[in-house]
Each structure stands twice: as structure tokens, then as C-alpha cells.
């Protein structure tokens, strides 16, 4: 099926990827974004082999590889105990890796591809609702205007989308994020996501994210887990008090903390766990975080969104009408989505919660067992997003550019 008139709400990675895929499939696509100038929100993220498969089909994988930093393992310690040590090399597919990248880098690559494609982008258009009109759907804006009817509206507005009914729950823990210069002499591995824990209530992490747009040097995404209801207390305590806590947990972070002299350099991210029972309505489909969102503990958010966008384009291409195409897309993605929603809900309290029992089990039981086969392969499969075989039903295969130049520490 070709030639549909499609509106996409949201210019994040999910909406931009969907716009490219649907436009290339022969549909007339219009993007709407609430910002006057579309821009990314947040710091670093991980692109997994699943997301790479879609970026490869878009012809953008090389650019993403060059803009980010190759990640070969995830490593975490609680005190002197190694409780997380996941290597992509444990996967059966040799040469696999992840990519740490700044959201601004991924956004620019996708956004520039959208502009090159001639896709219409309307900015400064805050959406508040949508309404079915026969077999089509209109969009309603905050200023009271309404759009002409579209054959399909794609909701890529994220966790707090106004186009879907409220569901799920806000998570108690969020995180403070900052993008900082990579600490060249601090001993951090430029190809590793590193974390430190104290029970499950304190977690710090350092992720290499390559060189973002307009930056001159490689960057690191630094994050600090924090309960949302303690954010005001954090502000009142001041930076010096917080820095002392971080360095007591992880002394090597001192060169990163030295770059922070204003609380405004840190952004607090709030997370929610939600899954729409049905992501499809008449001429409307919710994809990415608008359909399913969770904590970033397993690093799947952007990758799940890319897979959703691919599934939608594939479902419509194989269908005779819009409703059939949406149903096909949802069916192709449902098992993988539900699996990772469950896995994330299971593992998040182990690393972000007030529990005292779960981190003890993590540190003294799960950590030691995870060093043994087959736990090494299971962990790598889970982190890479490959549990529940997401690529097979979508007709995708793992793509890697291991020979491409990747940032190395000086």
C-alpha cells in the first residue's frame, strides 16, 4: 500500500525515523513538532545491534558510528565486588558492539536526512488531541486550530503524549545527567559503560558518547541516580556536598565533577513505566515511548522506537488498508515489546530502588553467577536487545561496521 497522507507527531528519533521510512515507502508525510526549532532533549543513550539494523536500512549507520563511541562492555562495581560485566563478544554474532552517542548527534543525523528528503516539517505546533473523521483522523492544536484529515496519524510524542490515555506509573527514581569532556587521564575505558553502586539507592555512571555537534572534544554522559522527591533536597544541600558523595563512591570521577560549577549543568530526567493495552485506534497508531516506556536501565528506548518505526512501514507496505497495516505492525512488535517491558520492570529495582534485599542478592549471588556460561551469553543477549528475536519477524539482520573509524582515547 502506497500513497497515504500521513501525519507524524513528534520530531524525536522515533518520529524522524518513521518519517524517513514512510516517505521512502511512497507516502506523503508531514511532521509536527511543538518546538519552534526541533531539538533533542537529554544527554547520552545507547544504540544497540537492534537499532543499528534499522539505521543500516536507512543508510545512516556509518554516520552514527562515526559520531558516537563504540561500546564493547558494560561494567559495574559495588564496593570492590564486580556485579555487572557484560561483553558484546559473548553474543553468537561475532563483531557485535553497542554505540554510546549524544542525543544531539543522533537527532542531527536523522533530522538532516529528513530535510534532505523534502519532508514537510511544521514547528511550533503543540498538539492536544486527535479526532476520528470517518476512516481518517484530524489533529487538534493548543491554539484551537485543527488540521485537515489524514489517512493515518503516527503518535511519536513520547511517554507523556496527549494523544493517548494516561496509563502506567511514574517511577520513584530518576537521574541527574550532564554531558562533560571525556576525562582523558582518569583511567576510564573509552569503550565501556561504567557504573558504581551503593545498595540500589545510589548509582553513578559514565558513558562515552563521542563528539556531539558543535563540540571540539569527545564527551562523556555522566549520570547520578536520584529519587524524584529528593530533588529539592539535592538543590538545598549544594554542589559541594553532592560532589563529596560522588567522590566517596567513585574517586575517579573527580575530573568530571571539576567541570561542574553550576547545578544548571545537570538535567534531571524523570521516568515512567507504561504500556498501552492497545497502541492502535482508528487511523491512529502510537509508537516508541508513546506506546511503551520504561526506565533506561536496559538501554533499549531509542532502539525499540526505531524497530517500531520499521515495523509500521513494513506493516503498511504488506497491507491492503490502514487498519490492516497497523495491526500487522503491532503484531510484529508486541512480543518483543512485552518481553522488555517485563525485563525492565524486573531489573530496575535491583539498581534503582530503596530495597536492601535486592542489592544483596545482586552483589552476592547474581554477580558471581553472571561470570559463568551461559549467564554471560544471556546477559549480552538481553543488553543488546536481542531477546525474543525482534529482527526476524521484521525481515532485518544485524549490521555492524567494525572496520569504520571509531573514536579512541588520546
mmCIF file of C-alpha atoms in Angstrom:
data_model
loop_
_atom_site.group_PDB
_atom_site.id
_atom_site.type_symbol
_atom_site.label_atom_id
_atom_site.label_comp_id
_atom_site.label_asym_id
_atom_site.label_seq_id
_atom_site.Cartn_x
_atom_site.Cartn_y
_atom_site.Cartn_z
ATOM 1 C CA UNK A 1 0.000 0.000 0.000
ATOM 2 C CA UNK A 2 1.377 3.368 -1.052
ATOM 3 C CA UNK A 3 0.225 6.959 -1.348
ATOM 4 C CA UNK A 4 -1.233 7.530 2.120
ATOM 5 C CA UNK A 5 -1.384 11.029 3.585
ATOM 6 C CA UNK A 6 0.333 10.570 6.975
ATOM 7 C CA UNK A 7 0.877 12.970 9.869
ATOM 8 C CA UNK A 8 3.626 12.218 12.386
ATOM 9 C CA UNK A 9 3.517 13.933 15.759
ATOM 10 C CA UNK A 10 6.955 14.388 17.319
ATOM 11 C CA UNK A 11 10.425 15.097 15.953
ATOM 12 C CA UNK A 12 12.397 12.827 18.248
ATOM 13 C CA UNK A 13 14.356 9.865 16.860
ATOM 14 C CA UNK A 14 11.160 7.822 16.697
ATOM 15 C CA UNK A 15 9.204 10.358 14.660
ATOM 16 C CA UNK A 16 12.124 11.252 12.407
ATOM 17 C CA UNK A 17 12.896 7.613 11.610
ATOM 18 C CA UNK A 18 9.232 6.882 10.929
ATOM 19 C CA UNK A 19 9.039 9.908 8.617
ATOM 20 C CA UNK A 20 12.037 8.724 6.599
ATOM 21 C CA UNK A 21 10.823 5.145 6.305
ATOM 22 C CA UNK A 22 7.252 6.061 5.391
ATOM 23 C CA UNK A 23 8.328 8.722 2.900
ATOM 24 C CA UNK A 24 10.667 6.276 1.195
ATOM 25 C CA UNK A 25 7.795 3.768 1.048
ATOM 26 C CA UNK A 26 5.836 6.190 -1.135
ATOM 27 C CA UNK A 27 3.624 8.004 1.376
ATOM 28 C CA UNK A 28 3.040 11.749 1.739
ATOM 29 C CA UNK A 29 4.437 12.569 5.195
ATOM 30 C CA UNK A 30 4.045 15.690 7.328
ATOM 31 C CA UNK A 31 5.882 16.112 10.656
ATOM 32 C CA UNK A 32 4.611 18.240 13.545
ATOM 33 C CA UNK A 33 6.710 19.402 16.494
ATOM 34 C CA UNK A 34 5.893 21.676 19.433
ATOM 35 C CA UNK A 35 9.285 23.408 19.420
ATOM 36 C CA UNK A 36 9.906 26.428 17.212
ATOM 37 C CA UNK A 37 13.113 24.712 16.195
ATOM 38 C CA UNK A 38 13.174 20.909 16.538
ATOM 39 C CA UNK A 39 15.812 19.870 19.076
ATOM 40 C CA UNK A 40 16.839 16.885 21.148
ATOM 41 C CA UNK A 41 16.249 16.588 24.886
ATOM 42 C CA UNK A 42 18.679 14.725 27.121
ATOM 43 C CA UNK A 43 22.279 13.607 27.146
ATOM 44 C CA UNK A 44 23.584 10.190 26.149
ATOM 45 C CA UNK A 45 21.977 6.975 25.005
ATOM 46 C CA UNK A 46 22.975 3.552 23.711
ATOM 47 C CA UNK A 47 22.370 2.293 20.190
ATOM 48 C CA UNK A 48 22.174 -1.484 20.294
ATOM 49 C CA UNK A 49 22.512 -4.001 17.423
ATOM 50 C CA UNK A 50 18.720 -3.864 17.042
ATOM 51 C CA UNK A 51 18.731 -0.130 16.422
ATOM 52 C CA UNK A 52 21.744 -0.483 14.143
ATOM 53 C CA UNK A 53 19.751 -2.836 11.927
ATOM 54 C CA UNK A 54 17.223 -0.073 11.214
ATOM 55 C CA UNK A 55 19.838 2.659 10.859
ATOM 56 C CA UNK A 56 21.648 0.430 8.370
ATOM 57 C CA UNK A 57 18.491 0.176 6.257
ATOM 58 C CA UNK A 58 18.178 3.954 6.379
ATOM 59 C CA UNK A 59 21.763 4.303 5.160
ATOM 60 C CA UNK A 60 22.690 6.272 8.294
ATOM 61 C CA UNK A 61 24.634 3.716 10.316
ATOM 62 C CA UNK A 62 28.077 4.890 9.205
ATOM 63 C CA UNK A 63 27.281 8.423 10.342
ATOM 64 C CA UNK A 64 26.052 7.199 13.727
ATOM 65 C CA UNK A 65 29.148 5.030 14.190
ATOM 66 C CA UNK A 66 31.436 7.977 13.433
ATOM 67 C CA UNK A 67 29.525 10.355 15.687
ATOM 68 C CA UNK A 68 29.454 8.032 18.702
ATOM 69 C CA UNK A 69 31.788 5.780 20.613
ATOM 70 C CA UNK A 70 31.995 2.030 20.269
ATOM 71 C CA UNK A 71 30.883 0.203 23.426
ATOM 72 C CA UNK A 72 32.243 -3.306 23.968
ATOM 73 C CA UNK A 73 31.094 -3.957 27.526
ATOM 74 C CA UNK A 74 29.014 -2.792 30.466
ATOM 75 C CA UNK A 75 30.868 -2.877 33.765
ATOM 76 C CA UNK A 76 29.673 -2.154 37.293
ATOM 77 C CA UNK A 77 31.006 -2.484 40.824
ATOM 78 C CA UNK A 78 29.505 -2.295 44.296
ATOM 79 C CA UNK A 79 32.433 -1.572 46.565
ATOM 80 C CA UNK A 80 35.128 -3.962 45.397
ATOM 81 C CA UNK A 81 32.643 -6.513 44.040
ATOM 82 C CA UNK A 82 32.133 -6.746 40.280
ATOM 83 C CA UNK A 83 28.370 -7.139 39.900
ATOM 84 C CA UNK A 84 27.982 -6.272 36.212
ATOM 85 C CA UNK A 85 30.351 -7.365 33.475
ATOM 86 C CA UNK A 86 28.597 -7.807 30.147
ATOM 87 C CA UNK A 87 30.627 -8.252 26.962
ATOM 88 C CA UNK A 88 29.110 -7.995 23.480
ATOM 89 C CA UNK A 89 31.738 -10.557 22.469
ATOM 90 C CA UNK A 90 29.640 -13.163 24.322
ATOM 91 C CA UNK A 91 26.995 -12.942 21.588
ATOM 92 C CA UNK A 92 26.978 -15.651 18.947
ATOM 93 C CA UNK A 93 27.155 -12.929 16.294
ATOM 94 C CA UNK A 94 30.834 -12.011 16.220
ATOM 95 C CA UNK A 95 31.850 -8.407 15.928
ATOM 96 C CA UNK A 96 28.800 -7.096 17.781
ATOM 97 C CA UNK A 97 29.036 -3.878 19.762
ATOM 98 C CA UNK A 98 26.951 -1.002 21.054
ATOM 99 C CA UNK A 99 27.303 2.709 20.361
ATOM 100 C CA UNK A 100 27.306 5.419 23.009
ATOM 101 C CA UNK A 101 26.074 8.617 21.417
ATOM 102 C CA UNK A 102 24.800 12.030 22.425
ATOM 103 C CA UNK A 103 21.118 12.547 21.635
ATOM 104 C CA UNK A 104 22.061 15.690 19.716
ATOM 105 C CA UNK A 105 24.265 13.635 17.383
ATOM 106 C CA UNK A 106 21.555 11.084 16.635
ATOM 107 C CA UNK A 107 18.981 13.851 16.229
ATOM 108 C CA UNK A 108 21.125 15.826 13.787
ATOM 109 C CA UNK A 109 21.786 12.778 11.601
ATOM 110 C CA UNK A 110 18.093 11.879 11.386
ATOM 111 C CA UNK A 111 16.867 15.474 11.107
ATOM 112 C CA UNK A 112 19.254 16.336 8.292
ATOM 113 C CA UNK A 113 18.151 13.193 6.433
ATOM 114 C CA UNK A 114 14.525 14.310 6.827
ATOM 115 C CA UNK A 115 15.335 17.776 5.456
ATOM 116 C CA UNK A 116 17.205 16.249 2.508
ATOM 117 C CA UNK A 117 14.165 14.098 1.775
ATOM 118 C CA UNK A 118 11.944 17.153 1.401
ATOM 119 C CA UNK A 119 9.537 16.021 4.119
ATOM 120 C CA UNK A 120 7.332 18.871 5.354
ATOM 121 C CA UNK A 121 8.023 19.846 8.978
ATOM 122 C CA UNK A 122 5.671 22.173 10.869
ATOM 123 C CA UNK A 123 7.255 23.651 14.006
ATOM 124 C CA UNK A 124 5.689 25.484 16.928
ATOM 125 C CA UNK A 125 2.622 23.233 16.742
ATOM 126 C CA UNK A 126 1.739 21.879 20.181
ATOM 127 C CA UNK A 127 -0.801 19.072 19.917
ATOM 128 C CA UNK A 128 -3.529 18.454 22.470
ATOM 129 C CA UNK A 129 -5.704 15.764 20.887
ATOM 130 C CA UNK A 130 -6.837 13.970 17.744
ATOM 131 C CA UNK A 131 -10.304 13.055 16.497
ATOM 132 C CA UNK A 132 -11.540 10.383 14.073
ATOM 133 C CA UNK A 133 -13.387 11.632 10.997
ATOM 134 C CA UNK A 134 -14.819 8.588 9.286
ATOM 135 C CA UNK A 135 -11.820 6.425 8.392
ATOM 136 C CA UNK A 136 -9.429 9.376 8.773
ATOM 137 C CA UNK A 137 -8.227 11.497 11.702
ATOM 138 C CA UNK A 138 -7.611 15.174 12.394
ATOM 139 C CA UNK A 139 -5.145 16.780 14.797
ATOM 140 C CA UNK A 140 -6.118 19.450 17.326
ATOM 141 C CA UNK A 141 -3.587 22.060 18.413
ATOM 142 C CA UNK A 142 -3.145 24.080 21.587
ATOM 143 C CA UNK A 143 -4.088 27.303 19.784
ATOM 144 C CA UNK A 144 -7.507 25.882 18.901
ATOM 145 C CA UNK A 145 -6.748 25.051 15.271
ATOM 146 C CA UNK A 146 -7.487 21.686 13.697
ATOM 147 C CA UNK A 147 -5.748 20.014 10.769
ATOM 148 C CA UNK A 148 -7.247 18.589 7.642
ATOM 149 C CA UNK A 149 -7.981 14.843 7.931
ATOM 150 C CA UNK A 150 -5.103 12.405 7.491
ATOM 151 C CA UNK A 151 -5.265 8.772 6.431
ATOM 152 C CA UNK A 152 -3.041 7.958 9.402
ATOM 153 C CA UNK A 153 -1.705 9.815 12.442
ATOM 154 C CA UNK A 154 1.502 8.432 13.968
ATOM 155 C CA UNK A 155 1.942 9.375 17.617
ATOM 156 C CA UNK A 156 5.658 9.637 18.439
ATOM 157 C CA UNK A 157 5.245 12.198 21.218
ATOM 158 C CA UNK A 158 6.805 10.089 23.935
ATOM 159 C CA UNK A 159 5.826 8.997 27.415
ATOM 160 C CA UNK A 160 3.539 11.929 28.216
ATOM 161 C CA UNK A 161 1.792 12.080 24.868
ATOM 162 C CA UNK A 162 -1.534 13.946 24.860
ATOM 163 C CA UNK A 163 -2.803 11.653 22.086
ATOM 164 C CA UNK A 164 -3.079 8.559 24.306
ATOM 165 C CA UNK A 165 -4.988 7.927 27.530
ATOM 166 C CA UNK A 166 -2.914 8.144 30.728
ATOM 167 C CA UNK A 167 -1.669 4.809 31.966
ATOM 168 C CA UNK A 168 1.201 3.287 33.918
ATOM 169 C CA UNK A 169 3.080 4.877 36.778
ATOM 170 C CA UNK A 170 5.821 7.382 37.418
ATOM 171 C CA UNK A 171 8.974 5.738 38.743
ATOM 172 C CA UNK A 172 10.314 6.882 42.098
ATOM 173 C CA UNK A 173 13.883 7.191 40.806
ATOM 174 C CA UNK A 174 15.130 9.394 38.032
ATOM 175 C CA UNK A 175 18.639 10.597 37.260
ATOM 176 C CA UNK A 176 20.744 13.724 37.036
ATOM 177 C CA UNK A 177 22.548 13.908 33.693
ATOM 178 C CA UNK A 178 25.403 16.023 32.349
ATOM 179 C CA UNK A 179 27.494 15.966 29.169
ATOM 180 C CA UNK A 180 31.112 16.598 30.110
ATOM 181 C CA UNK A 181 34.541 16.499 28.487
ATOM 182 C CA UNK A 182 35.944 12.991 28.427
ATOM 183 C CA UNK A 183 38.454 12.613 31.316
ATOM 184 C CA UNK A 184 41.462 11.521 29.309
ATOM 185 C CA UNK A 185 43.762 10.706 32.246
ATOM 186 C CA UNK A 186 41.255 9.313 34.741
ATOM 187 C CA UNK A 187 41.587 5.696 33.643
ATOM 188 C CA UNK A 188 38.086 5.249 32.185
ATOM 189 C CA UNK A 189 37.708 2.758 29.346
ATOM 190 C CA UNK A 190 36.520 4.685 26.243
ATOM 191 C CA UNK A 191 34.657 1.566 25.068
ATOM 192 C CA UNK A 192 32.801 0.733 28.259
ATOM 193 C CA UNK A 193 29.701 1.921 30.076
ATOM 194 C CA UNK A 194 30.942 2.034 33.675
ATOM 195 C CA UNK A 195 28.767 2.161 36.787
ATOM 196 C CA UNK A 196 29.191 2.189 40.562
ATOM 197 C CA UNK A 197 26.542 1.276 43.136
ATOM 198 C CA UNK A 198 25.872 1.603 46.838
ATOM 199 C CA UNK A 199 22.929 -0.684 47.534
ATOM 200 C CA UNK A 200 20.236 0.186 44.960
ATOM 201 C CA UNK A 201 19.606 3.742 46.121
ATOM 202 C CA UNK A 202 22.865 5.173 44.764
ATOM 203 C CA UNK A 203 24.124 4.619 41.241
ATOM 204 C CA UNK A 204 26.602 6.618 39.192
ATOM 205 C CA UNK A 205 27.541 6.014 35.580
ATOM 206 C CA UNK A 206 29.911 7.194 32.866
ATOM 207 C CA UNK A 207 29.094 6.564 29.207
ATOM 208 C CA UNK A 208 31.404 7.659 26.362
ATOM 209 C CA UNK A 209 29.252 9.397 23.730
ATOM 210 C CA UNK A 210 31.701 10.506 21.062
ATOM 211 C CA UNK A 211 31.862 14.110 19.877
ATOM 212 C CA UNK A 212 28.452 15.841 19.698
ATOM 213 C CA UNK A 213 27.596 18.518 17.122
ATOM 214 C CA UNK A 214 29.471 21.788 17.662
ATOM 215 C CA UNK A 215 31.781 20.166 20.261
ATOM 216 C CA UNK A 216 35.539 20.126 19.798
ATOM 217 C CA UNK A 217 36.395 17.165 22.031
ATOM 218 C CA UNK A 218 34.887 13.763 22.902
ATOM 219 C CA UNK A 219 32.306 13.781 25.671
ATOM 220 C CA UNK A 220 31.055 11.563 28.459
ATOM 221 C CA UNK A 221 27.496 11.326 29.710
ATOM 222 C CA UNK A 222 27.661 11.314 33.500
ATOM 223 C CA UNK A 223 24.582 10.298 35.474
ATOM 224 C CA UNK A 224 23.623 10.051 39.133
ATOM 225 C CA UNK A 225 20.534 8.189 40.295
ATOM 226 C CA UNK A 226 18.198 10.227 42.497
ATOM 227 C CA UNK A 227 14.692 9.877 43.886
ATOM 228 C CA UNK A 228 12.406 12.469 42.313
ATOM 229 C CA UNK A 229 11.063 13.528 45.702
ATOM 230 C CA UNK A 230 14.607 14.280 46.881
ATOM 231 C CA UNK A 231 15.477 16.678 44.072
ATOM 232 C CA UNK A 232 14.695 19.764 46.169
ATOM 233 C CA UNK A 233 16.870 18.409 48.983
ATOM 234 C CA UNK A 234 19.689 17.905 46.484
ATOM 235 C CA UNK A 235 19.461 21.552 45.422
ATOM 236 C CA UNK A 236 19.395 22.751 49.032
ATOM 237 C CA UNK A 237 22.437 20.666 50.016
ATOM 238 C CA UNK A 238 24.557 22.299 47.309
ATOM 239 C CA UNK A 239 27.085 21.021 44.793
ATOM 240 C CA UNK A 240 29.975 20.612 47.239
ATOM 241 C CA UNK A 241 28.004 18.207 49.409
ATOM 242 C CA UNK A 242 26.934 16.188 46.384
ATOM 243 C CA UNK A 243 30.422 16.104 44.896
ATOM 244 C CA UNK A 244 31.764 14.731 48.174
ATOM 245 C CA UNK A 245 29.217 11.885 47.997
ATOM 246 C CA UNK A 246 30.161 11.078 44.401
ATOM 247 C CA UNK A 247 33.910 11.037 45.015
ATOM 248 C CA UNK A 248 33.458 8.929 48.154
ATOM 249 C CA UNK A 249 31.691 6.352 45.992
ATOM 250 C CA UNK A 250 33.918 6.736 42.917
ATOM 251 C CA UNK A 251 37.112 8.812 43.302
ATOM 252 C CA UNK A 252 37.984 8.556 39.592
ATOM 253 C CA UNK A 253 35.027 10.855 38.837
ATOM 254 C CA UNK A 254 36.853 13.894 40.260
ATOM 255 C CA UNK A 255 37.952 15.208 36.807
ATOM 256 C CA UNK A 256 34.320 15.055 35.682
ATOM 257 C CA UNK A 257 32.994 16.776 38.775
ATOM 258 C CA UNK A 258 35.599 19.539 38.429
ATOM 259 C CA UNK A 259 33.780 20.585 35.241
ATOM 260 C CA UNK A 260 30.511 21.179 37.113
ATOM 261 C CA UNK A 261 30.242 24.525 38.879
ATOM 262 C CA UNK A 262 26.526 25.234 38.423
ATOM 263 C CA UNK A 263 23.521 22.988 39.207
ATOM 264 C CA UNK A 264 22.101 24.120 35.856
ATOM 265 C CA UNK A 265 24.674 21.921 34.107
ATOM 266 C CA UNK A 266 22.769 18.893 35.383
ATOM 267 C CA UNK A 267 19.375 17.944 33.979
ATOM 268 C CA UNK A 268 17.013 15.778 35.984
ATOM 269 C CA UNK A 269 15.295 13.078 33.929
ATOM 270 C CA UNK A 270 12.057 11.533 35.198
ATOM 271 C CA UNK A 271 10.991 8.078 34.082
ATOM 272 C CA UNK A 272 7.693 6.240 33.808
ATOM 273 C CA UNK A 273 6.745 2.634 33.249
ATOM 274 C CA UNK A 274 3.733 2.395 30.968
ATOM 275 C CA UNK A 275 2.374 0.187 28.211
ATOM 276 C CA UNK A 276 -0.778 0.937 26.254
ATOM 277 C CA UNK A 277 -3.073 -2.067 26.144
ATOM 278 C CA UNK A 278 -3.776 -1.279 22.504
ATOM 279 C CA UNK A 279 -1.477 1.088 20.605
ATOM 280 C CA UNK A 280 -3.863 1.299 17.632
ATOM 281 C CA UNK A 281 -7.100 3.212 17.094
ATOM 282 C CA UNK A 282 -8.953 4.361 14.006
ATOM 283 C CA UNK A 283 -6.316 5.940 11.750
ATOM 284 C CA UNK A 284 -4.006 6.352 14.769
ATOM 285 C CA UNK A 285 -1.003 4.379 15.987
ATOM 286 C CA UNK A 286 1.251 5.040 18.989
ATOM 287 C CA UNK A 287 4.895 4.049 18.609
ATOM 288 C CA UNK A 288 8.048 4.327 20.692
ATOM 289 C CA UNK A 289 7.594 5.717 24.203
ATOM 290 C CA UNK A 290 4.047 6.760 23.308
ATOM 291 C CA UNK A 291 3.239 3.021 23.232
ATOM 292 C CA UNK A 292 5.700 1.648 25.787
ATOM 293 C CA UNK A 293 8.118 3.395 28.121
ATOM 294 C CA UNK A 294 10.267 2.217 30.996
ATOM 295 C CA UNK A 295 13.382 3.144 32.922
ATOM 296 C CA UNK A 296 16.573 3.320 30.813
ATOM 297 C CA UNK A 297 18.169 0.548 32.882
ATOM 298 C CA UNK A 298 18.469 -1.851 29.920
ATOM 299 C CA UNK A 299 19.213 0.917 27.405
ATOM 300 C CA UNK A 300 16.526 -0.019 24.886
ATOM 301 C CA UNK A 301 14.393 3.109 24.442
ATOM 302 C CA UNK A 302 15.727 4.544 21.170
ATOM 303 C CA UNK A 303 16.239 1.066 19.744
ATOM 304 C CA UNK A 304 12.671 -0.012 20.465
ATOM 305 C CA UNK A 305 11.460 3.193 18.803
ATOM 306 C CA UNK A 306 13.497 2.504 15.670
ATOM 307 C CA UNK A 307 12.107 -1.034 15.484
ATOM 308 C CA UNK A 308 8.558 0.291 15.900
ATOM 309 C CA UNK A 309 9.075 2.745 13.036
ATOM 310 C CA UNK A 310 10.398 -0.026 10.785
ATOM 311 C CA UNK A 311 7.509 -2.339 11.702
ATOM 312 C CA UNK A 312 4.966 0.350 10.858
ATOM 313 C CA UNK A 313 6.451 0.966 7.415
ATOM 314 C CA UNK A 314 6.639 -2.778 6.773
ATOM 315 C CA UNK A 315 3.120 -3.431 8.045
ATOM 316 C CA UNK A 316 1.616 -0.766 5.796
ATOM 317 C CA UNK A 317 3.608 -1.999 2.786
ATOM 318 C CA UNK A 318 2.189 -5.505 3.210
ATOM 319 C CA UNK A 319 -1.428 -4.464 3.891
ATOM 320 C CA UNK A 320 -4.454 -3.556 1.798
ATOM 321 C CA UNK A 321 -5.716 -0.803 4.115
ATOM 322 C CA UNK A 322 -4.576 1.301 7.056
ATOM 323 C CA UNK A 323 -6.235 -0.751 9.799
ATOM 324 C CA UNK A 324 -4.674 -3.954 8.489
ATOM 325 C CA UNK A 325 -1.264 -2.280 8.228
ATOM 326 C CA UNK A 326 -1.390 -1.024 11.800
ATOM 327 C CA UNK A 327 -2.458 -4.431 13.077
ATOM 328 C CA UNK A 328 0.407 -6.093 11.222
ATOM 329 C CA UNK A 329 2.900 -3.640 12.685
ATOM 330 C CA UNK A 330 1.663 -4.137 16.247
ATOM 331 C CA UNK A 331 1.669 -7.918 15.871
ATOM 332 C CA UNK A 332 5.284 -7.888 14.653
ATOM 333 C CA UNK A 333 6.390 -5.871 17.675
ATOM 334 C CA UNK A 334 4.148 -6.984 20.535
ATOM 335 C CA UNK A 335 6.172 -9.965 21.770
ATOM 336 C CA UNK A 336 9.456 -8.060 21.875
ATOM 337 C CA UNK A 337 7.844 -5.012 23.496
ATOM 338 C CA UNK A 338 6.124 -7.040 26.209
ATOM 339 C CA UNK A 339 9.293 -9.043 26.902
ATOM 340 C CA UNK A 340 11.410 -5.939 27.504
ATOM 341 C CA UNK A 341 8.702 -4.187 29.472
ATOM 342 C CA UNK A 342 8.699 -7.184 31.794
ATOM 343 C CA UNK A 343 12.501 -7.470 31.929
ATOM 344 C CA UNK A 344 12.936 -3.773 32.680
ATOM 345 C CA UNK A 345 10.309 -3.871 35.405
ATOM 346 C CA UNK A 346 12.114 -6.877 36.887
ATOM 347 C CA UNK A 347 15.650 -5.477 36.837
ATOM 348 C CA UNK A 348 15.133 -1.772 37.551
ATOM 349 C CA UNK A 349 14.528 -2.248 41.323
ATOM 350 C CA UNK A 350 17.811 -4.172 41.507
ATOM 351 C CA UNK A 351 19.680 -0.977 40.552
ATOM 352 C CA UNK A 352 17.252 1.855 41.373
ATOM 353 C CA UNK A 353 15.123 1.375 44.467
ATOM 354 C CA UNK A 354 15.082 1.619 48.244
ATOM 355 C CA UNK A 355 15.315 -2.156 48.609
ATOM 356 C CA UNK A 356 18.043 -3.557 50.843
ATOM 357 C CA UNK A 357 17.452 -7.209 49.938
ATOM 358 C CA UNK A 358 17.647 -6.968 46.131
ATOM 359 C CA UNK A 359 21.146 -5.412 46.010
ATOM 360 C CA UNK A 360 22.398 -8.060 48.431
ATOM 361 C CA UNK A 361 21.161 -10.761 46.063
ATOM 362 C CA UNK A 362 22.690 -8.839 43.151
ATOM 363 C CA UNK A 363 26.080 -8.452 44.805
ATOM 364 C CA UNK A 364 26.465 -11.858 46.430
ATOM 365 C CA UNK A 365 24.530 -14.217 44.137
ATOM 366 C CA UNK A 366 23.753 -12.775 40.698
ATOM 367 C CA UNK A 367 27.132 -11.037 40.293
ATOM 368 C CA UNK A 368 29.255 -14.170 40.801
ATOM 369 C CA UNK A 369 26.901 -16.361 38.736
ATOM 370 C CA UNK A 370 26.932 -13.883 35.847
ATOM 371 C CA UNK A 371 30.602 -14.660 35.230
ATOM 372 C CA UNK A 372 29.726 -18.211 34.193
ATOM 373 C CA UNK A 373 28.356 -19.574 30.940
ATOM 374 C CA UNK A 374 25.526 -19.452 29.877
ATOM 375 C CA UNK A 375 24.809 -16.390 32.024
ATOM 376 C CA UNK A 376 27.414 -14.400 30.054
ATOM 377 C CA UNK A 377 25.562 -15.019 26.792
ATOM 378 C CA UNK A 378 22.130 -14.455 28.333
ATOM 379 C CA UNK A 379 23.210 -11.089 29.739
ATOM 380 C CA UNK A 380 24.733 -9.985 26.438
ATOM 381 C CA UNK A 381 21.603 -11.035 24.549
ATOM 382 C CA UNK A 382 19.408 -9.098 26.968
ATOM 383 C CA UNK A 383 21.522 -5.921 26.902
ATOM 384 C CA UNK A 384 21.812 -5.980 23.105
ATOM 385 C CA UNK A 385 18.020 -6.085 22.755
ATOM 386 C CA UNK A 386 18.011 -9.463 21.022
ATOM 387 C CA UNK A 387 15.828 -11.407 23.477
ATOM 388 C CA UNK A 388 12.587 -12.606 21.814
ATOM 389 C CA UNK A 389 14.090 -12.456 18.299
ATOM 390 C CA UNK A 390 12.979 -8.932 17.342
ATOM 391 C CA UNK A 391 14.750 -8.810 13.976
ATOM 392 C CA UNK A 392 13.438 -11.998 12.356
ATOM 393 C CA UNK A 393 9.750 -11.010 12.068
ATOM 394 C CA UNK A 394 10.794 -7.616 10.725
ATOM 395 C CA UNK A 395 12.999 -9.039 7.978
ATOM 396 C CA UNK A 396 16.055 -7.350 9.493
ATOM 397 C CA UNK A 397 19.552 -8.652 10.158
ATOM 398 C CA UNK A 398 22.315 -7.456 12.440
ATOM 399 C CA UNK A 399 24.590 -4.927 10.758
ATOM 400 C CA UNK A 400 27.967 -3.858 12.048
ATOM 401 C CA UNK A 401 30.653 -1.536 10.758
ATOM 402 C CA UNK A 402 33.523 -2.730 12.951
ATOM 403 C CA UNK A 403 36.091 -1.554 10.416
ATOM 404 C CA UNK A 404 34.771 2.015 10.407
ATOM 405 C CA UNK A 405 36.887 4.583 12.259
ATOM 406 C CA UNK A 406 35.687 4.914 15.838
ATOM 407 C CA UNK A 407 36.773 7.379 18.463
ATOM 408 C CA UNK A 408 39.744 6.267 20.516
ATOM 409 C CA UNK A 409 41.020 7.925 23.664
ATOM 410 C CA UNK A 410 44.125 10.018 23.071
#
